[in-house]
Amino acid sequence: MKKSLLLTLLTLFVTLAAWAQIQTPEQFLGYKPGDRFTPHHRMVDYFEYVASQNPNVKLIQYGETNEKRPLIIAIIASPENMARIEQIREDNLKRAGMMQGTPSTSVPINWMSFNVHGNESVGMEAAISSFYTLANPANAKSQEWLKNQVIILDPCINPDGRDRYSNWYNQKMNTTLQPDLQSVEHNEPWPGGRANHYLFDLNRDWAWQVQVESQARLKVYQQWMPQLHLDFHEQGIDQPFYMAPAAEPLHEQLTPFQHEFQDIFGRNTAKYFDEAGRFYFTKERFDLLYPSYGDTYPMYNGAIGMTIEQGGGGRAGRGGYNSVGDTVTLSYRIAGHYTAAMSAAEVTSQNSQRLLEEFATYFKNNTTKPTGKYKSFIIKGDSNPAQVAKLLELLDKNGIKYGRADNRSGLKGFEYQSGTNVSFATTEEDIVINAYQPKSVLTQILFEPHPTLNDSITYDITSWAMPYAYGIKAYALEGKHDASGVYSKPTFTANQAGKTPVAYVSAWQGTRDAAFLSELLKAGIRVKYPEFSFEIEGKKFPAGSLIITKGGNEYVSNFDQKVTTAANKHGITLQTTQSGYVDKGKDFGSPNIRVIQAPKVALVGGAGTSSLSYGEIWHFFEKDLNYPLSNLDLADLGRVDLSKYTVLIMPAAFGGAVNEATQKKLAEWVRAGGKLIAFDNSINLFANKEGFALKNFDTEDEKKAAEKAAEALAKGERIAPYVDSERLEISGGVAGAIYEVKMDETHPLGYGTGGKFYTLKNNSTRFALLSGGVNAGIITANSSYRSGYIGYKIKSQMAQSLAIGLENQGRGEIIYFVDNPIFRGFWESGKLVLSNAIFMVGQ
């Protein structure tokens, strides 16, 4: 006993002596926190330096960004807890039912994430200061807190965006503090540092894991499953500080304790802010509904998830004037986040045992008695196989379990496709996902057909059900439906290169097929598609199938090897035929068998366009298709030689972004044979313009109401009380409403869709059906509505409106996507429709 105590004291003495030699952030970096922005690599240097000197800090590189910057977490623990850190981690998974066994330790995990948005730049600076305090063995308070918790600190979720901002700012800033917001250092150029390399908002990607940063982070997150997760942000310079509790709408599956602990944290943090005379607000603006935030995703995984918002943002820089003339400095903003981080460590320590008990109860209750309306979900085995495969990838990433169905009839449930309750049967080819599992709540939320909105003023989209996003046949059941066994994913048998057939034929069903086509085109292999379905040698193929014929590819060396290798790489099963003479349909030499010309594609970005929309398309080409793409700046279009491109894509753009001269040049390029694909509000460039068929869809009642409102305003009359103005505004708005779109399968835009597509509407603009154009996708009736918030003023007016259309102009065409078909990269079914527009249309 005496020996043990002596050894402990000696270890503590040595540790404290070593720490006395460790440099503070100011000493190591060469400037005071808040004097300038720290480059990401220098933060990593400091974390590595401290970890090398302190055995109670463990640094883990969990991934790498697109620009090859390391993604790191620091694990900070007391000496006792660090000695058993792996046992603590495993015990936490046992509490969640993700590992077998009974926990032997009682230590909660407190995870803090900083700088998910790169230009909310105080985050990483606050992380450095917080890290120093928490890791300091000489700090009595932090060492006491660490007895009752393990802290995991992710100092910068988004290094690429952070360095984009900080490098720009450090180049532009004045040596003497300049708080004038008109100064160049306070006006960040497009695209800004908020998003990652591919301009994705990583705080919208937790559940979908489209981006490499999210994939790497969630993999390590699932290995720890913390009890607490703080997500540090910044907001506008005129807003002081936001902290939990969150605002409505709050998802109905949040537990009383999750609400209670947010209040515990908020009150504790408010105490320190009150002492310092700092302003703050709670229960406003930031809700808990959309499942892919840094607060909701942890909440739906049993943790207490909380967003923290310091006023300032990229606009504030090192310091800027707010609207009342106060200078909001970087050091002041660091103090705000630092205080919240210390408060979180304190309340976690004070409530450590209850956090563990409630965490265990959360998983026990949800595994045995899930509370959501729908307890089981069936994915039909005859759904599009490419889309089912992508969905299962997502479930695997999120640790959601699924199994094989059995042959059973007489079942009743909600049919996603029709939006109604029906009777149905299952087969052994179907997939069962039920909520009686550790990831119960997340499962129910990702599949819920109609999220409950207890307040329609929300921060993001209000519907996201996976069967719609993936375009698959599915049912939701209110009761428990057990799997009959393990679901075995279809086995893929590699294609073998042998005697060259007359043609290889493959399906056109999803992104993997488009990636296969992309690889063939890049290899110079001629690919065709049929405009009509056909049958040959007892096999049936729909319009849009890929046909790779021997004829026309004689010049390709190792033709069979290249085709089969590409197919095997993408998991494509090739069919072969020894004849071009079909049993039904058009023979392979018919003019209706069209050659797919390799498109030369350019994407327009820059100031005036949505960087997020631009990034989604850019990422789709690079990571999904792996197809060459030229990136053009909107400001340069007037002098760019557009004749080098056959396809031009316009992402969402802001009003007035394209001047008349550029619009004229675009129209001339299209008439000369170009294909322009316009997304979202960029289609307004052509709406209601002379010579174009696209027209806004306004009913007579709407026109009369607008005229009446204009007359009232002219007389100085107030239309509605000011306090109600926000609610009045959203009555004509949309926040992620899902509609069924009837697709024309006979047109290339409809190939592979099965005649249906579910669009996610995020704008309230409606367009009439094209007169003289192709109405490839139509919202046929008001009953086509499936889920999500849409204002009552327009919900009843959506029938017979355009969703996807094509207008011929001279020798070219314009393709209109009224909504974004690949929203945030997770709306998987839209990727096939966009691929149709890129590769199939206009051949």
mmCIF file with all atom_site columns, N, CA and C in Angstrom, residues 135-186:
data_model
loop_
_atom_site.group_PDB
_atom_site.id
_atom_site.type_symbol
_atom_site.label_atom_id
_atom_site.label_alt_id
_atom_site.label_comp_id
_atom_site.label_asym_id
_atom_site.label_entity_id
_atom_site.label_seq_id
_atom_site.pdbx_PDB_ins_code
_atom_site.Cartn_x
_atom_site.Cartn_y
_atom_site.Cartn_z
_atom_site.occupancy
_atom_site.B_iso_or_equiv
_atom_site.pdbx_formal_charge
_atom_site.auth_seq_id
_atom_site.auth_comp_id
_atom_site.auth_asym_id
_atom_site.auth_atom_id
_atom_site.pdbx_PDB_model_num
ATOM 1   N N  . ALA A 1 135 ? -5.380  19.208 -20.620 1.00 0.00 ? 135 ALA A N  1
ATOM 2   C CA . ALA A 1 135 ? -4.248  18.280 -20.585 1.00 0.00 ? 135 ALA A CA 1
ATOM 3   C C  . ALA A 1 135 ? -3.210  18.650 -19.538 1.00 0.00 ? 135 ALA A C  1
ATOM 4   N N  . ASN A 1 136 ? -3.391  19.761 -18.877 1.00 0.00 ? 136 ASN A N  1
ATOM 5   C CA . ASN A 1 136 ? -2.394  20.284 -17.939 1.00 0.00 ? 136 ASN A CA 1
ATOM 6   C C  . ASN A 1 136 ? -2.502  19.580 -16.582 1.00 0.00 ? 136 ASN A C  1
ATOM 7   N N  . PRO A 1 137 ? -1.531  18.743 -16.206 1.00 0.00 ? 137 PRO A N  1
ATOM 8   C CA . PRO A 1 137 ? -1.596  18.043 -14.911 1.00 0.00 ? 137 PRO A CA 1
ATOM 9   C C  . PRO A 1 137 ? -1.552  18.990 -13.721 1.00 0.00 ? 137 PRO A C  1
ATOM 10  N N  . ALA A 1 138 ? -1.081  20.209 -13.947 1.00 0.00 ? 138 ALA A N  1
ATOM 11  C CA . ALA A 1 138 ? -0.998  21.173 -12.854 1.00 0.00 ? 138 ALA A CA 1
ATOM 12  C C  . ALA A 1 138 ? -2.300  21.914 -12.622 1.00 0.00 ? 138 ALA A C  1
ATOM 13  N N  . ASN A 1 139 ? -3.273  21.717 -13.522 1.00 0.00 ? 139 ASN A N  1
ATOM 14  C CA . ASN A 1 139 ? -4.562  22.393 -13.371 1.00 0.00 ? 139 ASN A CA 1
ATOM 15  C C  . ASN A 1 139 ? -5.463  21.514 -12.505 1.00 0.00 ? 139 ASN A C  1
ATOM 16  N N  . ALA A 1 140 ? -5.654  21.918 -11.270 1.00 0.00 ? 140 ALA A N  1
ATOM 17  C CA . ALA A 1 140 ? -6.388  21.088 -10.305 1.00 0.00 ? 140 ALA A CA 1
ATOM 18  C C  . ALA A 1 140 ? -7.821  20.826 -10.745 1.00 0.00 ? 140 ALA A C  1
ATOM 19  N N  . LYS A 1 141 ? -8.474  21.858 -11.296 1.00 0.00 ? 141 LYS A N  1
ATOM 20  C CA . LYS A 1 141 ? -9.877  21.688 -11.709 1.00 0.00 ? 141 LYS A CA 1
ATOM 21  C C  . LYS A 1 141 ? -10.009 20.650 -12.814 1.00 0.00 ? 141 LYS A C  1
ATOM 22  N N  . SER A 1 142 ? -9.237  20.808 -13.870 1.00 0.00 ? 142 SER A N  1
ATOM 23  C CA . SER A 1 142 ? -9.376  19.896 -15.008 1.00 0.00 ? 142 SER A CA 1
ATOM 24  C C  . SER A 1 142 ? -8.988  18.472 -14.605 1.00 0.00 ? 142 SER A C  1
ATOM 25  N N  . GLN A 1 143 ? -7.996  18.338 -13.746 1.00 0.00 ? 143 GLN A N  1
ATOM 26  C CA . GLN A 1 143 ? -7.590  16.996 -13.330 1.00 0.00 ? 143 GLN A CA 1
ATOM 27  C C  . GLN A 1 143 ? -8.663  16.328 -12.471 1.00 0.00 ? 143 GLN A C  1
ATOM 28  N N  . GLU A 1 144 ? -9.388  17.140 -11.709 1.00 0.00 ? 144 GLU A N  1
ATOM 29  C CA . GLU A 1 144 ? -10.494 16.595 -10.934 1.00 0.00 ? 144 GLU A CA 1
ATOM 30  C C  . GLU A 1 144 ? -11.620 16.148 -11.867 1.00 0.00 ? 144 GLU A C  1
ATOM 31  N N  . TRP A 1 145 ? -11.906 16.951 -12.883 1.00 0.00 ? 145 TRP A N  1
ATOM 32  C CA . TRP A 1 145 ? -12.955 16.586 -13.856 1.00 0.00 ? 145 TRP A CA 1
ATOM 33  C C  . TRP A 1 145 ? -12.591 15.281 -14.573 1.00 0.00 ? 145 TRP A C  1
ATOM 34  N N  . LEU A 1 146 ? -11.307 15.120 -14.879 1.00 0.00 ? 146 LEU A N  1
ATOM 35  C CA . LEU A 1 146 ? -10.884 13.958 -15.665 1.00 0.00 ? 146 LEU A CA 1
ATOM 36  C C  . LEU A 1 146 ? -10.972 12.648 -14.881 1.00 0.00 ? 146 LEU A C  1
ATOM 37  N N  . LYS A 1 147 ? -11.140 12.725 -13.580 1.00 0.00 ? 147 LYS A N  1
ATOM 38  C CA . LYS A 1 147 ? -11.350 11.499 -12.818 1.00 0.00 ? 147 LYS A CA 1
ATOM 39  C C  . LYS A 1 147 ? -12.678 10.852 -13.187 1.00 0.00 ? 147 LYS A C  1
ATOM 40  N N  . ASN A 1 148 ? -13.598 11.686 -13.656 1.00 0.00 ? 148 ASN A N  1
ATOM 41  C CA . ASN A 1 148 ? -14.970 11.227 -13.894 1.00 0.00 ? 148 ASN A CA 1
ATOM 42  C C  . ASN A 1 148 ? -15.364 11.224 -15.371 1.00 0.00 ? 148 ASN A C  1
ATOM 43  N N  . GLN A 1 149 ? -14.404 11.282 -16.257 1.00 0.00 ? 149 GLN A N  1
ATOM 44  C CA . GLN A 1 149 ? -14.733 11.278 -17.684 1.00 0.00 ? 149 GLN A CA 1
ATOM 45  C C  . GLN A 1 149 ? -13.465 11.107 -18.511 1.00 0.00 ? 149 GLN A C  1
ATOM 46  N N  . VAL A 1 150 ? -13.656 10.684 -19.728 1.00 0.00 ? 150 VAL A N  1
ATOM 47  C CA . VAL A 1 150 ? -12.607 10.739 -20.750 1.00 0.00 ? 150 VAL A CA 1
ATOM 48  C C  . VAL A 1 150 ? -13.057 11.790 -21.755 1.00 0.00 ? 150 VAL A C  1
ATOM 49  N N  . ILE A 1 151 ? -12.171 12.699 -22.094 1.00 0.00 ? 151 ILE A N  1
ATOM 50  C CA . ILE A 1 151 ? -12.504 13.747 -23.069 1.00 0.00 ? 151 ILE A CA 1
ATOM 51  C C  . ILE A 1 151 ? -11.828 13.430 -24.395 1.00 0.00 ? 151 ILE A C  1
ATOM 52  N N  . ILE A 1 152 ? -12.622 13.439 -25.446 1.00 0.00 ? 152 ILE A N  1
ATOM 53  C CA . ILE A 1 152 ? -12.096 13.298 -26.800 1.00 0.00 ? 152 ILE A CA 1
ATOM 54  C C  . ILE A 1 152 ? -12.291 14.636 -27.498 1.00 0.00 ? 152 ILE A C  1
ATOM 55  N N  . LEU A 1 153 ? -11.203 15.194 -27.961 1.00 0.00 ? 153 LEU A N  1
ATOM 56  C CA . LEU A 1 153 ? -11.248 16.523 -28.556 1.00 0.00 ? 153 LEU A CA 1
ATOM 57  C C  . LEU A 1 153 ? -10.823 16.434 -30.019 1.00 0.00 ? 153 LEU A C  1
ATOM 58  N N  . ASP A 1 154 ? -11.752 16.789 -30.907 1.00 0.00 ? 154 ASP A N  1
ATOM 59  C CA . ASP A 1 154 ? -11.446 16.880 -32.345 1.00 0.00 ? 154 ASP A CA 1
ATOM 60  C C  . ASP A 1 154 ? -11.267 18.361 -32.662 1.00 0.00 ? 154 ASP A C  1
ATOM 61  N N  . PRO A 1 155 ? -10.020 18.803 -32.809 1.00 0.00 ? 155 PRO A N  1
ATOM 62  C CA . PRO A 1 155 ? -9.765  20.245 -32.910 1.00 0.00 ? 155 PRO A CA 1
ATOM 63  C C  . PRO A 1 155 ? -10.187 20.888 -34.219 1.00 0.00 ? 155 PRO A C  1
ATOM 64  N N  . CYS A 1 156 ? -10.336 20.067 -35.280 1.00 0.00 ? 156 CYS A N  1
ATOM 65  C CA . CYS A 1 156 ? -10.706 20.649 -36.571 1.00 0.00 ? 156 CYS A CA 1
ATOM 66  C C  . CYS A 1 156 ? -11.271 19.566 -37.476 1.00 0.00 ? 156 CYS A C  1
ATOM 67  N N  . ILE A 1 157 ? -12.591 19.529 -37.576 1.00 0.00 ? 157 ILE A N  1
ATOM 68  C CA . ILE A 1 157 ? -13.257 18.548 -38.423 1.00 0.00 ? 157 ILE A CA 1
ATOM 69  C C  . ILE A 1 157 ? -13.000 18.828 -39.901 1.00 0.00 ? 157 ILE A C  1
ATOM 70  N N  . ASN A 1 158 ? -12.812 20.102 -40.233 1.00 0.00 ? 158 ASN A N  1
ATOM 71  C CA . ASN A 1 158 ? -12.725 20.522 -41.633 1.00 0.00 ? 158 ASN A CA 1
ATOM 72  C C  . ASN A 1 158 ? -11.419 21.279 -41.905 1.00 0.00 ? 158 ASN A C  1
ATOM 73  N N  . PRO A 1 159 ? -10.282 20.590 -41.913 1.00 0.00 ? 159 PRO A N  1
ATOM 74  C CA . PRO A 1 159 ? -9.004  21.279 -42.123 1.00 0.00 ? 159 PRO A CA 1
ATOM 75  C C  . PRO A 1 159 ? -8.886  21.993 -43.461 1.00 0.00 ? 159 PRO A C  1
ATOM 76  N N  . ASP A 1 160 ? -9.446  21.423 -44.536 1.00 0.00 ? 160 ASP A N  1
ATOM 77  C CA . ASP A 1 160 ? -9.301  22.051 -45.855 1.00 0.00 ? 160 ASP A CA 1
ATOM 78  C C  . ASP A 1 160 ? -10.020 23.393 -45.902 1.00 0.00 ? 160 ASP A C  1
ATOM 79  N N  . GLY A 1 161 ? -11.242 23.431 -45.394 1.00 0.00 ? 161 GLY A N  1
ATOM 80  C CA . GLY A 1 161 ? -11.983 24.694 -45.365 1.00 0.00 ? 161 GLY A CA 1
ATOM 81  C C  . GLY A 1 161 ? -11.346 25.689 -44.412 1.00 0.00 ? 161 GLY A C  1
ATOM 82  N N  . ARG A 1 162 ? -10.861 25.191 -43.273 1.00 0.00 ? 162 ARG A N  1
ATOM 83  C CA . ARG A 1 162 ? -10.237 26.074 -42.278 1.00 0.00 ? 162 ARG A CA 1
ATOM 84  C C  . ARG A 1 162 ? -9.002  26.738 -42.842 1.00 0.00 ? 162 ARG A C  1
ATOM 85  N N  . ASP A 1 163 ? -8.138  25.974 -43.525 1.00 0.00 ? 163 ASP A N  1
ATOM 86  C CA . ASP A 1 163 ? -6.934  26.569 -44.095 1.00 0.00 ? 163 ASP A CA 1
ATOM 87  C C  . ASP A 1 163 ? -7.254  27.468 -45.278 1.00 0.00 ? 163 ASP A C  1
ATOM 88  N N  . ARG A 1 164 ? -8.323  27.140 -46.029 1.00 0.00 ? 164 ARG A N  1
ATOM 89  C CA . ARG A 1 164 ? -8.720  28.030 -47.120 1.00 0.00 ? 164 ARG A CA 1
ATOM 90  C C  . ARG A 1 164 ? -9.023  29.418 -46.563 1.00 0.00 ? 164 ARG A C  1
ATOM 91  N N  . TYR A 1 165 ? -9.755  29.431 -45.456 1.00 0.00 ? 165 TYR A N  1
ATOM 92  C CA . TYR A 1 165 ? -10.086 30.723 -44.841 1.00 0.00 ? 165 TYR A CA 1
ATOM 93  C C  . TYR A 1 165 ? -8.873  31.369 -44.189 1.00 0.00 ? 165 TYR A C  1
ATOM 94  N N  . SER A 1 166 ? -8.169  30.634 -43.328 1.00 0.00 ? 166 SER A N  1
ATOM 95  C CA . SER A 1 166 ? -7.104  31.247 -42.541 1.00 0.00 ? 166 SER A CA 1
ATOM 96  C C  . SER A 1 166 ? -5.940  31.707 -43.403 1.00 0.00 ? 166 SER A C  1
ATOM 97  N N  . ASN A 1 167 ? -5.607  30.935 -44.439 1.00 0.00 ? 167 ASN A N  1
ATOM 98  C CA . ASN A 1 167 ? -4.526  31.356 -45.335 1.00 0.00 ? 167 ASN A CA 1
ATOM 99  C C  . ASN A 1 167 ? -4.900  32.643 -46.061 1.00 0.00 ? 167 ASN A C  1
ATOM 100 N N  . TRP A 1 168 ? -6.153  32.702 -46.527 1.00 0.00 ? 168 TRP A N  1
ATOM 101 C CA . TRP A 1 168 ? -6.613  33.930 -47.196 1.00 0.00 ? 168 TRP A CA 1
ATOM 102 C C  . TRP A 1 168 ? -6.591  35.105 -46.228 1.00 0.00 ? 168 TRP A C  1
ATOM 103 N N  . TYR A 1 169 ? -7.124  34.878 -45.028 1.00 0.00 ? 169 TYR A N  1
ATOM 104 C CA . TYR A 1 169 ? -7.215  35.979 -44.066 1.00 0.00 ? 169 TYR A CA 1
ATOM 105 C C  . TYR A 1 169 ? -5.840  36.472 -43.644 1.00 0.00 ? 169 TYR A C  1
ATOM 106 N N  . ASN A 1 170 ? -4.939  35.551 -43.356 1.00 0.00 ? 170 ASN A N  1
ATOM 107 C CA . ASN A 1 170 ? -3.599  35.963 -42.920 1.00 0.00 ? 170 ASN A CA 1
ATOM 108 C C  . ASN A 1 170 ? -2.865  36.744 -44.002 1.00 0.00 ? 170 ASN A C  1
ATOM 109 N N  . GLN A 1 171 ? -3.219  36.502 -45.268 1.00 0.00 ? 171 GLN A N  1
ATOM 110 C CA . GLN A 1 171 ? -2.626  37.276 -46.365 1.00 0.00 ? 171 GLN A CA 1
ATOM 111 C C  . GLN A 1 171 ? -3.222  38.673 -46.457 1.00 0.00 ? 171 GLN A C  1
ATOM 112 N N  . LYS A 1 172 ? -4.493  38.812 -46.101 1.00 0.00 ? 172 LYS A N  1
ATOM 113 C CA . LYS A 1 172 ? -5.211  40.071 -46.310 1.00 0.00 ? 172 LYS A CA 1
ATOM 114 C C  . LYS A 1 172 ? -5.258  40.968 -45.089 1.00 0.00 ? 172 LYS A C  1
ATOM 115 N N  . MET A 1 173 ? -5.017  40.426 -43.903 1.00 0.00 ? 173 MET A N  1
ATOM 116 C CA . MET A 1 173 ? -5.266  41.202 -42.694 1.00 0.00 ? 173 MET A CA 1
ATOM 117 C C  . MET A 1 173 ? -4.261  42.347 -42.532 1.00 0.00 ? 173 MET A C  1
ATOM 118 N N  . ASN A 1 174 ? -4.726  43.408 -41.896 1.00 0.00 ? 174 ASN A N  1
ATOM 119 C CA . ASN A 1 174 ? -3.858  44.513 -41.523 1.00 0.00 ? 174 ASN A CA 1
ATOM 120 C C  . ASN A 1 174 ? -3.100  44.154 -40.252 1.00 0.00 ? 174 ASN A C  1
ATOM 121 N N  . THR A 1 175 ? -1.860  44.593 -40.154 1.00 0.00 ? 175 THR A N  1
ATOM 122 C CA . THR A 1 175 ? -1.092  44.364 -38.936 1.00 0.00 ? 175 THR A CA 1
ATOM 123 C C  . THR A 1 175 ? -1.759  45.055 -37.758 1.00 0.00 ? 175 THR A C  1
ATOM 124 N N  . THR A 1 176 ? -2.202  46.283 -37.986 1.00 0.00 ? 176 THR A N  1
ATOM 125 C CA . THR A 1 176 ? -2.982  47.010 -36.994 1.00 0.00 ? 176 THR A CA 1
ATOM 126 C C  . THR A 1 176 ? -4.433  46.580 -37.126 1.00 0.00 ? 176 THR A C  1
ATOM 127 N N  . LEU A 1 177 ? -5.045  46.200 -36.017 1.00 0.00 ? 177 LEU A N  1
ATOM 128 C CA . LEU A 1 177 ? -6.419  45.712 -36.048 1.00 0.00 ? 177 LEU A CA 1
ATOM 129 C C  . LEU A 1 177 ? -7.322  46.677 -36.795 1.00 0.00 ? 177 LEU A C  1
ATOM 130 N N  . GLN A 1 178 ? -8.059  46.165 -37.787 1.00 0.00 ? 178 GLN A N  1
ATOM 131 C CA . GLN A 1 178 ? -8.970  46.988 -38.589 1.00 0.00 ? 178 GLN A CA 1
ATOM 132 C C  . GLN A 1 178 ? -10.372 46.381 -38.500 1.00 0.00 ? 178 GLN A C  1
ATOM 133 N N  . PRO A 1 179 ? -11.224 46.924 -37.635 1.00 0.00 ? 179 PRO A N  1
ATOM 134 C CA . PRO A 1 179 ? -12.557 46.347 -37.444 1.00 0.00 ? 179 PRO A CA 1
ATOM 135 C C  . PRO A 1 179 ? -13.602 46.813 -38.452 1.00 0.00 ? 179 PRO A C  1
ATOM 136 N N  . ASP A 1 180 ? -13.228 47.678 -39.390 1.00 0.00 ? 180 ASP A N  1
ATOM 137 C CA . ASP A 1 180 ? -14.169 48.161 -40.403 1.00 0.00 ? 180 ASP A CA 1
ATOM 138 C C  . ASP A 1 180 ? -14.581 46.998 -41.306 1.00 0.00 ? 180 ASP A C  1
ATOM 139 N N  . LEU A 1 181 ? -15.850 46.631 -41.268 1.00 0.00 ? 181 LEU A N  1
ATOM 140 C CA . LEU A 1 181 ? -16.306 45.458 -42.019 1.00 0.00 ? 181 LEU A CA 1
ATOM 141 C C  . LEU A 1 181 ? -16.274 45.658 -43.528 1.00 0.00 ? 181 LEU A C  1
ATOM 142 N N  . GLN A 1 182 ? -16.031 46.880 -43.988 1.00 0.00 ? 182 GLN A N  1
ATOM 143 C CA . GLN A 1 182 ? -15.881 47.102 -45.423 1.00 0.00 ? 182 GLN A CA 1
ATOM 144 C C  . GLN A 1 182 ? -14.467 46.801 -45.905 1.00 0.00 ? 182 GLN A C  1
ATOM 145 N N  . SER A 1 183 ? -13.537 46.680 -44.960 1.00 0.00 ? 183 SER A N  1
ATOM 146 C CA . SER A 1 183 ? -12.155 46.368 -45.313 1.00 0.00 ? 183 SER A CA 1
ATOM 147 C C  . SER A 1 183 ? -12.094 44.970 -45.920 1.00 0.00 ? 183 SER A C  1
ATOM 148 N N  . VAL A 1 184 ? -11.168 44.763 -46.847 1.00 0.00 ? 184 VAL A N  1
ATOM 149 C CA . VAL A 1 184 ? -11.120 43.536 -47.643 1.00 0.00 ? 184 VAL A CA 1
ATOM 150 C C  . VAL A 1 184 ? -11.009 42.286 -46.778 1.00 0.00 ? 184 VAL A C  1
ATOM 151 N N  . GLU A 1 185 ? -10.329 42.372 -45.644 1.00 0.00 ? 185 GLU A N  1
ATOM 152 C CA . GLU A 1 185 ? -10.125 41.188 -44.811 1.00 0.00 ? 185 GLU A CA 1
ATOM 153 C C  . GLU A 1 185 ? -11.433 40.665 -44.211 1.00 0.00 ? 185 GLU A C  1
ATOM 154 N N  . HIS A 1 186 ? -12.481 41.469 -44.268 1.00 0.00 ? 186 HIS A N  1
ATOM 155 C CA . HIS A 1 186 ? -13.779 41.048 -43.720 1.00 0.00 ? 186 HIS A CA 1
ATOM 156 C C  . HIS A 1 186 ? -14.750 40.612 -44.816 1.00 0.00 ? 186 HIS A C  1
#
